[in-house]
Amino acid sequence: MFIYFCLSLWSGVFGDVAVKSVSVMEGESVTLNIDVNTVETDETDDQIQWRFRHNFIIALMYRQSGEKTVYDDVLDGRFRGRLELDQTGSLTITDTRTTDSGLYTVKITNNILYKFNLTVYARLSVPVISRDCSSLSSSSEQSCSLLCSVVNVSAVSVSWFRGHSLLSSISVFDLSISLSLPLEVEYQDKNIYSCVLNNSFTNQTTHLDIRGLCQPCPDHICSCGFTEAVIRLVLSALVGVAAVAVLVYDIRSRSLQQKREQTSSSSSD
Ligand SMILES: *[C@@H]1O[C@H](CO)[C@@H](O)[C@H](O)[C@H]1NC(C)=O
Ligand SMILES: *[C@@H]1O[C@H](CO)[C@@H](O)[C@H](O)[C@H]1NC(C)=O
Ligand SMILES: *[C@@H]1O[C@H](CO)[C@@H](O)[C@H](O)[C@H]1NC(C)=O
Ligand SMILES: *[C@@H]1O[C@H](CO)[C@@H](O)[C@H](O)[C@H]1NC(C)=O
């Protein structure tokens, strides 16, 4: 009976420790709060050990003496200069990065007392809406094809909204890819459209300006602007003229040379 009581007490205090989920935005600081002063053990000077992803000891503290050490050189120094321990044993990570995500555990004299699952969310860029003149349907007089684009994202969704209603959405979980989600509107459409980029922590929104973006597309072939097309035309014309000039010069100098050779050979005779 006594042994059973001790065992259940042991598992209650030290056994299945609940994982506490903590989320933070990249660049912010986060404190994983513990209080070693509330934990009772028989040891005279307990060692409190912080580990990252089970294998890496990142901080040590001795409760009675208060002696503290951080090992911020582990994992190629990814934590360098960013770890702080306070007197309760709580760990603060400053200037967080997405690579700080993972499980943090606290062990005190061989028993795991705390588990934290930290997720550091990447900052989201603002989605960019652009006119898509390469789309086939953009040849229609009434409709305007648009693209909402985001670059280098992972674990996000991109969605088009008309007012508050969701029109379309795509989600990705791969590492660092670029995405474009199309939308077709009428030139005369008076609804409010927006493109939203989100992860499970935060979001960024860009509103569609139909009047500003939905200008008629330039006629086929070159999807670039009119002035650019003119510049290209002039440039290629110039290059053409230059090529002809070089050719003419070449022919002339050759015929001159031939003439000279003829004259010199005739004079040596
Ligand atoms: C930690 O959180 C992430 C994302 O929130 C989840 O995918 C993962 O399974 C969690 N890990 C643990 C050990 O709870
Ligand atoms: C893409 O994102 C990753 C991680 O967020 C970053 O390391 C990389 O430099 C980015 N690449 C570009 C081209 O922006
Ligand atoms: C984006 O937000 C929607 C709705 O809030 C959510 O269902 C979805 O899971 C989020 N996307 C990601 C990648 O977390
Ligand atoms: C974006 O986030 C804000 C709070 O940060 C929330 O109120 C809003 O509903 C979110 N928008 C979408 C479309 O998920």
mmCIF file of C-alpha atoms and ligand atoms in Angstrom:
data_model
loop_
_atom_site.group_PDB
_atom_site.id
_atom_site.type_symbol
_atom_site.label_atom_id
_atom_site.label_comp_id
_atom_site.label_asym_id
_atom_site.label_seq_id
_atom_site.Cartn_x
_atom_site.Cartn_y
_atom_site.Cartn_z
ATOM 1 C CA MET A 1 0.000 0.000 0.000
ATOM 2 C CA PHE A 2 2.719 2.404 0.994
ATOM 3 C CA ILE A 3 4.775 1.457 -2.048
ATOM 4 C CA TYR A 4 1.767 1.966 -4.318
ATOM 5 C CA PHE A 5 1.191 5.378 -2.783
ATOM 6 C CA CYS A 6 4.808 6.311 -3.306
ATOM 7 C CA LEU A 7 4.708 5.098 -6.917
ATOM 8 C CA SER A 8 1.581 7.051 -7.787
ATOM 9 C CA LEU A 9 3.001 10.106 -6.099
ATOM 10 C CA TRP A 10 6.194 9.634 -8.064
ATOM 11 C CA SER A 11 4.389 9.291 -11.396
ATOM 12 C CA GLY A 12 2.111 12.193 -10.524
ATOM 13 C CA VAL A 13 4.990 14.502 -9.760
ATOM 14 C CA PHE A 14 7.759 13.187 -11.954
ATOM 15 C CA GLY A 15 6.220 10.734 -14.426
ATOM 16 C CA ASP A 16 3.910 11.835 -17.222
ATOM 17 C CA VAL A 17 4.575 15.513 -17.315
ATOM 18 C CA ALA A 18 2.078 17.374 -19.475
ATOM 19 C CA VAL A 19 3.595 19.138 -22.466
ATOM 20 C CA LYS A 20 2.955 22.850 -22.341
ATOM 21 C CA SER A 21 2.608 24.429 -25.786
ATOM 22 C CA VAL A 22 4.156 27.843 -26.242
ATOM 23 C CA SER A 23 3.959 29.933 -29.425
ATOM 24 C CA VAL A 24 5.861 33.058 -30.315
ATOM 25 C CA MET A 25 6.518 35.258 -33.328
ATOM 26 C CA GLU A 26 10.007 35.116 -34.809
ATOM 27 C CA GLY A 27 12.229 37.864 -33.353
ATOM 28 C CA GLU A 28 10.354 38.131 -30.078
ATOM 29 C CA SER A 29 11.572 36.857 -26.717
ATOM 30 C CA VAL A 30 9.943 34.000 -24.888
ATOM 31 C CA THR A 31 10.234 32.809 -21.291
ATOM 32 C CA LEU A 32 9.635 29.169 -20.437
ATOM 33 C CA ASN A 33 8.431 29.565 -16.867
ATOM 34 C CA ILE A 34 9.264 27.115 -14.116
ATOM 35 C CA ASP A 35 9.827 27.511 -10.411
ATOM 36 C CA VAL A 36 12.366 25.124 -8.996
ATOM 37 C CA ASN A 37 11.859 26.574 -5.529
ATOM 38 C CA THR A 38 8.472 24.834 -5.305
ATOM 39 C CA VAL A 39 9.974 21.398 -6.045
ATOM 40 C CA GLU A 40 10.965 19.379 -2.992
ATOM 41 C CA THR A 41 13.771 16.832 -3.157
ATOM 42 C CA ASP A 42 16.151 15.299 -0.630
ATOM 43 C CA GLU A 43 19.271 16.411 -2.404
ATOM 44 C CA THR A 44 21.406 19.054 -0.805
ATOM 45 C CA ASP A 45 22.258 20.872 -4.016
ATOM 46 C CA ASP A 46 20.019 19.883 -6.903
ATOM 47 C CA GLN A 47 21.152 20.167 -10.450
ATOM 48 C CA ILE A 48 18.527 21.683 -12.737
ATOM 49 C CA GLN A 49 19.078 20.782 -16.336
ATOM 50 C CA TRP A 50 17.485 22.344 -19.444
ATOM 51 C CA ARG A 51 17.570 20.225 -22.606
ATOM 52 C CA PHE A 52 16.580 21.026 -26.191
ATOM 53 C CA ARG A 53 15.216 18.204 -28.389
ATOM 54 C CA HIS A 54 16.166 15.612 -25.734
ATOM 55 C CA ASN A 55 19.862 15.431 -26.601
ATOM 56 C CA PHE A 56 21.254 18.884 -26.110
ATOM 57 C CA ILE A 57 21.937 20.335 -22.678
ATOM 58 C CA ILE A 58 21.549 24.085 -23.034
ATOM 59 C CA ALA A 59 21.533 25.252 -19.413
ATOM 60 C CA LEU A 60 22.475 24.067 -15.927
ATOM 61 C CA MET A 61 21.734 25.556 -12.549
ATOM 62 C CA TYR A 62 22.423 24.465 -8.976
ATOM 63 C CA ARG A 63 19.492 25.339 -6.820
ATOM 64 C CA GLN A 64 21.164 25.988 -3.479
ATOM 65 C CA SER A 65 24.309 27.644 -4.713
ATOM 66 C CA GLY A 66 22.481 29.454 -7.495
ATOM 67 C CA GLU A 67 25.381 28.716 -9.844
ATOM 68 C CA LYS A 68 24.221 28.972 -13.473
ATOM 69 C CA THR A 69 25.746 28.030 -16.826
ATOM 70 C CA VAL A 70 24.294 28.269 -20.344
ATOM 71 C CA TYR A 71 25.660 26.135 -23.174
ATOM 72 C CA ASP A 72 24.770 28.313 -26.119
ATOM 73 C CA ASP A 73 27.449 26.765 -28.342
ATOM 74 C CA VAL A 74 25.460 23.551 -28.964
ATOM 75 C CA LEU A 75 24.088 22.893 -32.453
ATOM 76 C CA ASP A 76 26.615 25.140 -34.190
ATOM 77 C CA GLY A 77 25.968 27.967 -31.759
ATOM 78 C CA ARG A 78 22.414 28.598 -32.866
ATOM 79 C CA PHE A 79 21.538 29.907 -29.369
ATOM 80 C CA ARG A 80 24.668 32.026 -28.992
ATOM 81 C CA GLY A 81 24.070 35.018 -26.748
ATOM 82 C CA ARG A 82 20.325 34.353 -26.582
ATOM 83 C CA LEU A 83 19.817 32.229 -23.452
ATOM 84 C CA GLU A 84 19.196 33.564 -19.949
ATOM 85 C CA LEU A 85 18.334 31.754 -16.710
ATOM 86 C CA ASP A 86 16.794 33.505 -13.729
ATOM 87 C CA GLN A 87 16.715 32.508 -10.043
ATOM 88 C CA THR A 88 13.532 30.440 -10.406
ATOM 89 C CA GLY A 89 15.267 28.390 -13.124
ATOM 90 C CA SER A 90 13.052 29.859 -15.869
ATOM 91 C CA LEU A 91 14.681 30.062 -19.301
ATOM 92 C CA THR A 92 14.380 33.094 -21.539
ATOM 93 C CA ILE A 93 15.253 32.848 -25.245
ATOM 94 C CA THR A 94 15.713 36.239 -26.862
ATOM 95 C CA ASP A 95 15.461 37.159 -30.568
ATOM 96 C CA THR A 96 13.770 33.828 -31.374
ATOM 97 C CA ARG A 97 14.220 32.034 -34.699
ATOM 98 C CA THR A 98 12.109 29.376 -36.335
ATOM 99 C CA THR A 99 14.931 26.893 -35.700
ATOM 100 C CA ASP A 100 14.396 27.328 -31.936
ATOM 101 C CA SER A 101 11.137 25.368 -32.329
ATOM 102 C CA GLY A 102 11.026 22.032 -30.563
ATOM 103 C CA LEU A 103 10.764 20.323 -27.226
ATOM 104 C CA TYR A 104 12.447 21.819 -24.155
ATOM 105 C CA THR A 105 12.634 19.699 -21.006
ATOM 106 C CA VAL A 106 13.700 20.429 -17.457
ATOM 107 C CA LYS A 107 15.263 17.712 -15.359
ATOM 108 C CA ILE A 108 15.984 18.024 -11.698
ATOM 109 C CA THR A 109 18.049 15.237 -10.132
ATOM 110 C CA ASN A 110 17.100 12.760 -12.864
ATOM 111 C CA ASN A 111 13.391 13.476 -13.007
ATOM 112 C CA ILE A 112 11.769 15.376 -15.834
ATOM 113 C CA LEU A 113 9.642 18.064 -14.263
ATOM 114 C CA TYR A 114 8.611 20.265 -17.156
ATOM 115 C CA LYS A 115 8.135 19.886 -20.903
ATOM 116 C CA PHE A 116 7.579 22.782 -23.267
ATOM 117 C CA ASN A 117 6.753 22.496 -26.937
ATOM 118 C CA LEU A 118 7.914 25.776 -28.422
ATOM 119 C CA THR A 119 6.761 26.864 -31.875
ATOM 120 C CA VAL A 120 8.393 29.945 -33.364
ATOM 121 C CA TYR A 121 6.328 31.267 -36.256
ATOM 122 C CA ALA A 122 7.985 32.976 -39.219
ATOM 123 C CA ARG A 123 6.922 36.540 -39.934
ATOM 124 C CA LEU A 124 4.625 36.718 -42.931
ATOM 125 C CA SER A 125 5.259 39.054 -45.830
ATOM 126 C CA VAL A 126 2.389 41.004 -47.348
ATOM 127 C CA PRO A 127 0.814 39.153 -50.311
ATOM 128 C CA VAL A 128 1.215 40.905 -53.683
ATOM 129 C CA ILE A 129 -1.699 41.196 -56.120
ATOM 130 C CA SER A 130 -0.858 41.632 -59.793
ATOM 131 C CA ARG A 131 -2.617 41.690 -63.171
ATOM 132 C CA ASP A 132 -2.167 38.412 -65.059
ATOM 133 C CA CYS A 133 -2.043 39.280 -68.750
ATOM 134 C CA SER A 134 -0.727 35.838 -69.715
ATOM 135 C CA SER A 135 -4.058 34.235 -68.829
ATOM 136 C CA LEU A 136 -6.196 33.211 -71.799
ATOM 137 C CA SER A 137 -9.409 34.597 -70.355
ATOM 138 C CA SER A 138 -7.795 38.027 -70.069
ATOM 139 C CA SER A 139 -8.513 38.444 -73.786
ATOM 140 C CA SER A 140 -12.172 38.809 -72.864
ATOM 141 C CA GLU A 141 -13.365 42.399 -72.723
ATOM 142 C CA GLN A 142 -15.214 42.062 -69.436
ATOM 143 C CA SER A 143 -12.954 40.035 -67.184
ATOM 144 C CA CYS A 144 -9.710 40.814 -65.471
ATOM 145 C CA SER A 145 -7.382 38.003 -64.373
ATOM 146 C CA LEU A 146 -5.380 38.551 -61.224
ATOM 147 C CA LEU A 147 -2.794 36.678 -59.193
ATOM 148 C CA CYS A 148 -2.109 36.847 -55.496
ATOM 149 C CA SER A 149 1.526 35.857 -54.930
ATOM 150 C CA VAL A 150 3.714 35.096 -51.948
ATOM 151 C CA VAL A 151 7.376 34.095 -52.075
ATOM 152 C CA ASN A 152 9.425 31.720 -49.970
ATOM 153 C CA VAL A 153 6.781 30.565 -47.517
ATOM 154 C CA SER A 154 6.153 27.362 -45.585
ATOM 155 C CA ALA A 155 3.175 26.102 -43.574
ATOM 156 C CA VAL A 156 0.803 28.808 -44.802
ATOM 157 C CA SER A 157 -2.517 29.235 -46.550
ATOM 158 C CA VAL A 158 -3.260 31.788 -49.286
ATOM 159 C CA SER A 159 -6.916 32.699 -49.749
ATOM 160 C CA TRP A 160 -9.132 35.033 -51.784
ATOM 161 C CA PHE A 161 -12.090 36.607 -50.003
ATOM 162 C CA ARG A 162 -15.071 38.527 -51.397
ATOM 163 C CA GLY A 163 -16.121 40.569 -48.375
ATOM 164 C CA HIS A 164 -16.031 37.966 -45.628
ATOM 165 C CA SER A 165 -16.739 34.942 -47.772
ATOM 166 C CA LEU A 166 -13.954 32.618 -48.780
ATOM 167 C CA LEU A 167 -13.675 32.150 -52.566
ATOM 168 C CA SER A 168 -10.595 29.947 -52.883
ATOM 169 C CA SER A 169 -7.635 28.801 -50.844
ATOM 170 C CA ILE A 170 -4.449 26.790 -51.056
ATOM 171 C CA SER A 171 -2.283 25.510 -48.231
ATOM 172 C CA VAL A 172 1.327 24.370 -48.297
ATOM 173 C CA PHE A 173 3.417 22.626 -45.726
ATOM 174 C CA ASP A 174 6.660 22.288 -47.695
ATOM 175 C CA LEU A 175 9.699 24.328 -46.880
ATOM 176 C CA SER A 176 10.115 27.636 -48.626
ATOM 177 C CA ILE A 177 8.128 27.680 -51.843
ATOM 178 C CA SER A 178 6.428 30.438 -53.807
ATOM 179 C CA LEU A 179 2.710 30.443 -54.527
ATOM 180 C CA SER A 180 0.230 32.236 -56.767
ATOM 181 C CA LEU A 181 -3.546 31.972 -56.463
ATOM 182 C CA PRO A 182 -5.643 33.271 -59.401
ATOM 183 C CA LEU A 183 -8.838 35.307 -59.310
ATOM 184 C CA GLU A 184 -11.096 36.497 -62.122
ATOM 185 C CA VAL A 185 -13.195 39.635 -61.657
ATOM 186 C CA GLU A 186 -15.324 41.829 -63.913
ATOM 187 C CA TYR A 187 -14.027 45.331 -64.591
ATOM 188 C CA GLN A 188 -17.254 46.781 -63.189
ATOM 189 C CA ASP A 189 -17.298 44.638 -60.026
ATOM 190 C CA LYS A 190 -17.952 46.773 -56.949
ATOM 191 C CA ASN A 191 -17.305 44.078 -54.308
ATOM 192 C CA ILE A 192 -14.409 44.264 -51.898
ATOM 193 C CA TYR A 193 -11.856 41.532 -52.535
ATOM 194 C CA SER A 194 -8.855 40.680 -50.415
ATOM 195 C CA CYS A 195 -6.039 38.184 -50.456
ATOM 196 C CA VAL A 196 -5.016 36.741 -47.088
ATOM 197 C CA LEU A 197 -1.803 34.939 -46.229
ATOM 198 C CA ASN A 198 -1.897 33.081 -42.910
ATOM 199 C CA ASN A 199 -0.266 30.457 -40.782
ATOM 200 C CA SER A 200 -1.920 29.113 -37.662
ATOM 201 C CA PHE A 201 -0.602 32.039 -35.624
ATOM 202 C CA THR A 202 -1.012 35.207 -37.664
ATOM 203 C CA ASN A 203 -2.100 36.658 -41.010
ATOM 204 C CA GLN A 204 -1.393 39.397 -43.573
ATOM 205 C CA THR A 205 -4.013 40.924 -45.863
ATOM 206 C CA THR A 206 -3.865 42.862 -49.145
ATOM 207 C CA HIS A 207 -7.017 44.480 -50.545
ATOM 208 C CA LEU A 208 -7.661 44.390 -54.277
ATOM 209 C CA ASP A 209 -7.814 47.704 -56.122
ATOM 210 C CA ILE A 210 -9.768 46.742 -59.266
ATOM 211 C CA ARG A 211 -9.645 50.212 -60.854
ATOM 212 C CA GLY A 212 -5.904 50.518 -60.360
ATOM 213 C CA LEU A 213 -4.933 47.020 -61.495
ATOM 214 C CA CYS A 214 -7.494 46.083 -64.125
ATOM 215 C CA GLN A 215 -6.165 48.115 -67.047
ATOM 216 C CA PRO A 216 -6.472 46.547 -70.511
ATOM 217 C CA CYS A 217 -3.665 44.149 -71.317
ATOM 218 C CA PRO A 218 -1.189 45.168 -74.048
ATOM 219 C CA ASP A 219 -1.703 43.173 -77.267
ATOM 220 C CA HIS A 220 -0.294 39.662 -76.833
ATOM 221 C CA ILE A 221 3.315 38.465 -77.361
ATOM 222 C CA CYS A 222 5.079 40.779 -74.932
ATOM 223 C CA SER A 223 3.448 40.902 -71.521
ATOM 224 C CA CYS A 224 5.620 43.878 -70.642
ATOM 225 C CA GLY A 225 4.488 47.498 -70.719
ATOM 226 C CA PHE A 226 4.120 49.622 -73.879
ATOM 227 C CA THR A 227 7.151 51.864 -73.257
ATOM 228 C CA GLU A 228 9.317 48.850 -72.592
ATOM 229 C CA ALA A 229 8.135 47.325 -75.883
ATOM 230 C CA VAL A 230 9.027 50.556 -77.731
ATOM 231 C CA ILE A 231 12.456 50.674 -76.082
ATOM 232 C CA ARG A 232 13.055 47.069 -77.101
ATOM 233 C CA LEU A 233 12.008 47.813 -80.672
ATOM 234 C CA VAL A 234 14.338 50.839 -80.891
ATOM 235 C CA LEU A 235 17.177 48.884 -79.301
ATOM 236 C CA SER A 236 16.848 45.966 -81.718
ATOM 237 C CA ALA A 237 16.682 48.438 -84.617
ATOM 238 C CA LEU A 238 19.882 50.088 -83.358
ATOM 239 C CA VAL A 239 21.592 46.723 -83.021
ATOM 240 C CA GLY A 240 20.461 45.935 -86.572
ATOM 241 C CA VAL A 241 21.928 49.188 -87.938
ATOM 242 C CA ALA A 242 25.178 48.579 -86.056
ATOM 243 C CA ALA A 243 25.436 45.047 -87.477
ATOM 244 C CA VAL A 244 24.924 46.327 -91.016
ATOM 245 C CA ALA A 245 27.510 49.069 -90.416
ATOM 246 C CA VAL A 246 30.126 46.548 -89.258
ATOM 247 C CA LEU A 247 29.371 44.352 -92.251
ATOM 248 C CA VAL A 248 29.730 47.270 -94.691
ATOM 249 C CA TYR A 249 32.980 48.393 -93.036
ATOM 250 C CA ASP A 250 34.319 44.851 -93.198
ATOM 251 C CA ILE A 251 33.512 44.490 -96.924
ATOM 252 C CA ARG A 252 34.998 47.915 -97.713
ATOM 253 C CA SER A 253 38.242 47.313 -95.839
ATOM 254 C CA ARG A 254 38.571 43.933 -97.477
ATOM 255 C CA SER A 255 38.092 45.326 -100.950
ATOM 256 C CA LEU A 256 40.559 48.107 -100.114
ATOM 257 C CA GLN A 257 43.085 45.569 -98.925
ATOM 258 C CA GLN A 258 42.584 43.531 -102.074
ATOM 259 C CA LYS A 259 43.112 46.637 -104.186
ATOM 260 C CA ARG A 260 46.312 47.476 -102.246
ATOM 261 C CA GLU A 261 47.571 43.918 -102.610
ATOM 262 C CA GLN A 262 46.865 44.094 -106.323
ATOM 263 C CA THR A 263 48.656 47.423 -106.694
ATOM 264 C CA SER A 264 51.623 46.326 -104.547
ATOM 265 C CA SER A 265 51.977 43.050 -106.480
ATOM 266 C CA SER A 266 51.772 44.922 -109.782
ATOM 267 C CA SER A 267 54.378 47.512 -108.650
ATOM 268 C CA SER A 268 56.821 44.803 -107.484
ATOM 269 C CA ASP A 269 56.656 43.350 -110.948
HETATM 270 C C1 LIG B 1 4.714 20.504 -30.909
HETATM 271 O O1 LIG B 1 3.903 21.397 -31.656
HETATM 272 C C2 LIG B 1 3.919 21.142 -33.041
HETATM 273 C C3 LIG B 1 3.151 22.254 -33.748
HETATM 274 O O2 LIG B 1 2.280 22.928 -32.931
HETATM 275 C C4 LIG B 1 3.344 19.779 -33.305
HETATM 276 O O3 LIG B 1 3.365 19.518 -34.685
HETATM 277 C C5 LIG B 1 4.180 18.734 -32.565
HETATM 278 O O4 LIG B 1 3.602 17.464 -32.739
HETATM 279 C C6 LIG B 1 4.264 19.059 -31.084
HETATM 280 N N1 LIG B 1 5.206 18.160 -30.468
HETATM 281 C C7 LIG B 1 5.013 17.613 -29.272
HETATM 282 C C8 LIG B 1 6.082 16.725 -28.769
HETATM 283 O O5 LIG B 1 4.016 17.858 -28.605
HETATM 284 C C1 LIG B 2 13.730 31.728 -47.736
HETATM 285 O O1 LIG B 2 13.398 31.514 -46.383
HETATM 286 C C2 LIG B 2 14.436 30.889 -45.640
HETATM 287 C C3 LIG B 2 13.913 30.588 -44.248
HETATM 288 O O2 LIG B 2 12.939 31.466 -43.858
HETATM 289 C C4 LIG B 2 15.652 31.794 -45.623
HETATM 290 O O3 LIG B 2 16.696 31.181 -44.900
HETATM 291 C C5 LIG B 2 16.096 32.061 -47.059
HETATM 292 O O4 LIG B 2 17.164 32.968 -47.068
HETATM 293 C C6 LIG B 2 14.948 32.614 -47.871
HETATM 294 N N1 LIG B 2 15.344 32.697 -49.259
HETATM 295 C C7 LIG B 2 15.060 33.751 -50.042
HETATM 296 C C8 LIG B 2 15.519 33.658 -51.450
HETATM 297 O O5 LIG B 2 14.466 34.736 -49.619
HETATM 298 C C1 LIG B 3 -5.137 29.696 -42.056
HETATM 299 O O1 LIG B 3 -6.346 30.077 -41.413
HETATM 300 C C2 LIG B 3 -7.418 29.152 -41.595
HETATM 301 C C3 LIG B 3 -8.669 29.745 -40.989
HETATM 302 O O2 LIG B 3 -8.391 30.505 -39.864
HETATM 303 C C4 LIG B 3 -7.041 27.829 -40.954
HETATM 304 O O3 LIG B 3 -8.058 26.872 -41.143
HETATM 305 C C5 LIG B 3 -5.768 27.315 -41.620
HETATM 306 O O4 LIG B 3 -5.344 26.122 -41.005
HETATM 307 C C6 LIG B 3 -4.656 28.360 -41.521
HETATM 308 N N1 LIG B 3 -3.524 27.907 -42.288
HETATM 309 C C7 LIG B 3 -2.425 27.359 -41.735
HETATM 310 C C8 LIG B 3 -1.374 26.906 -42.675
HETATM 311 O O5 LIG B 3 -2.283 27.260 -40.519
HETATM 312 C C1 LIG B 4 -6.356 37.765 -39.144
HETATM 313 O O1 LIG B 4 -5.965 37.883 -37.781
HETATM 314 C C2 LIG B 4 -6.813 38.697 -37.009
HETATM 315 C C3 LIG B 4 -6.230 38.784 -35.616
HETATM 316 O O2 LIG B 4 -4.864 38.807 -35.625
HETATM 317 C C4 LIG B 4 -8.204 38.100 -36.992
HETATM 318 O O3 LIG B 4 -9.072 38.952 -36.260
HETATM 319 C C5 LIG B 4 -8.723 37.950 -38.395
HETATM 320 O O4 LIG B 4 -9.961 37.277 -38.369
HETATM 321 C C6 LIG B 4 -7.758 37.158 -39.230
HETATM 322 N N1 LIG B 4 -8.227 37.159 -40.607
HETATM 323 C C7 LIG B 4 -8.399 36.061 -41.307
HETATM 324 C C8 LIG B 4 -8.957 36.223 -42.657
HETATM 325 O O5 LIG B 4 -8.074 34.951 -40.874
#
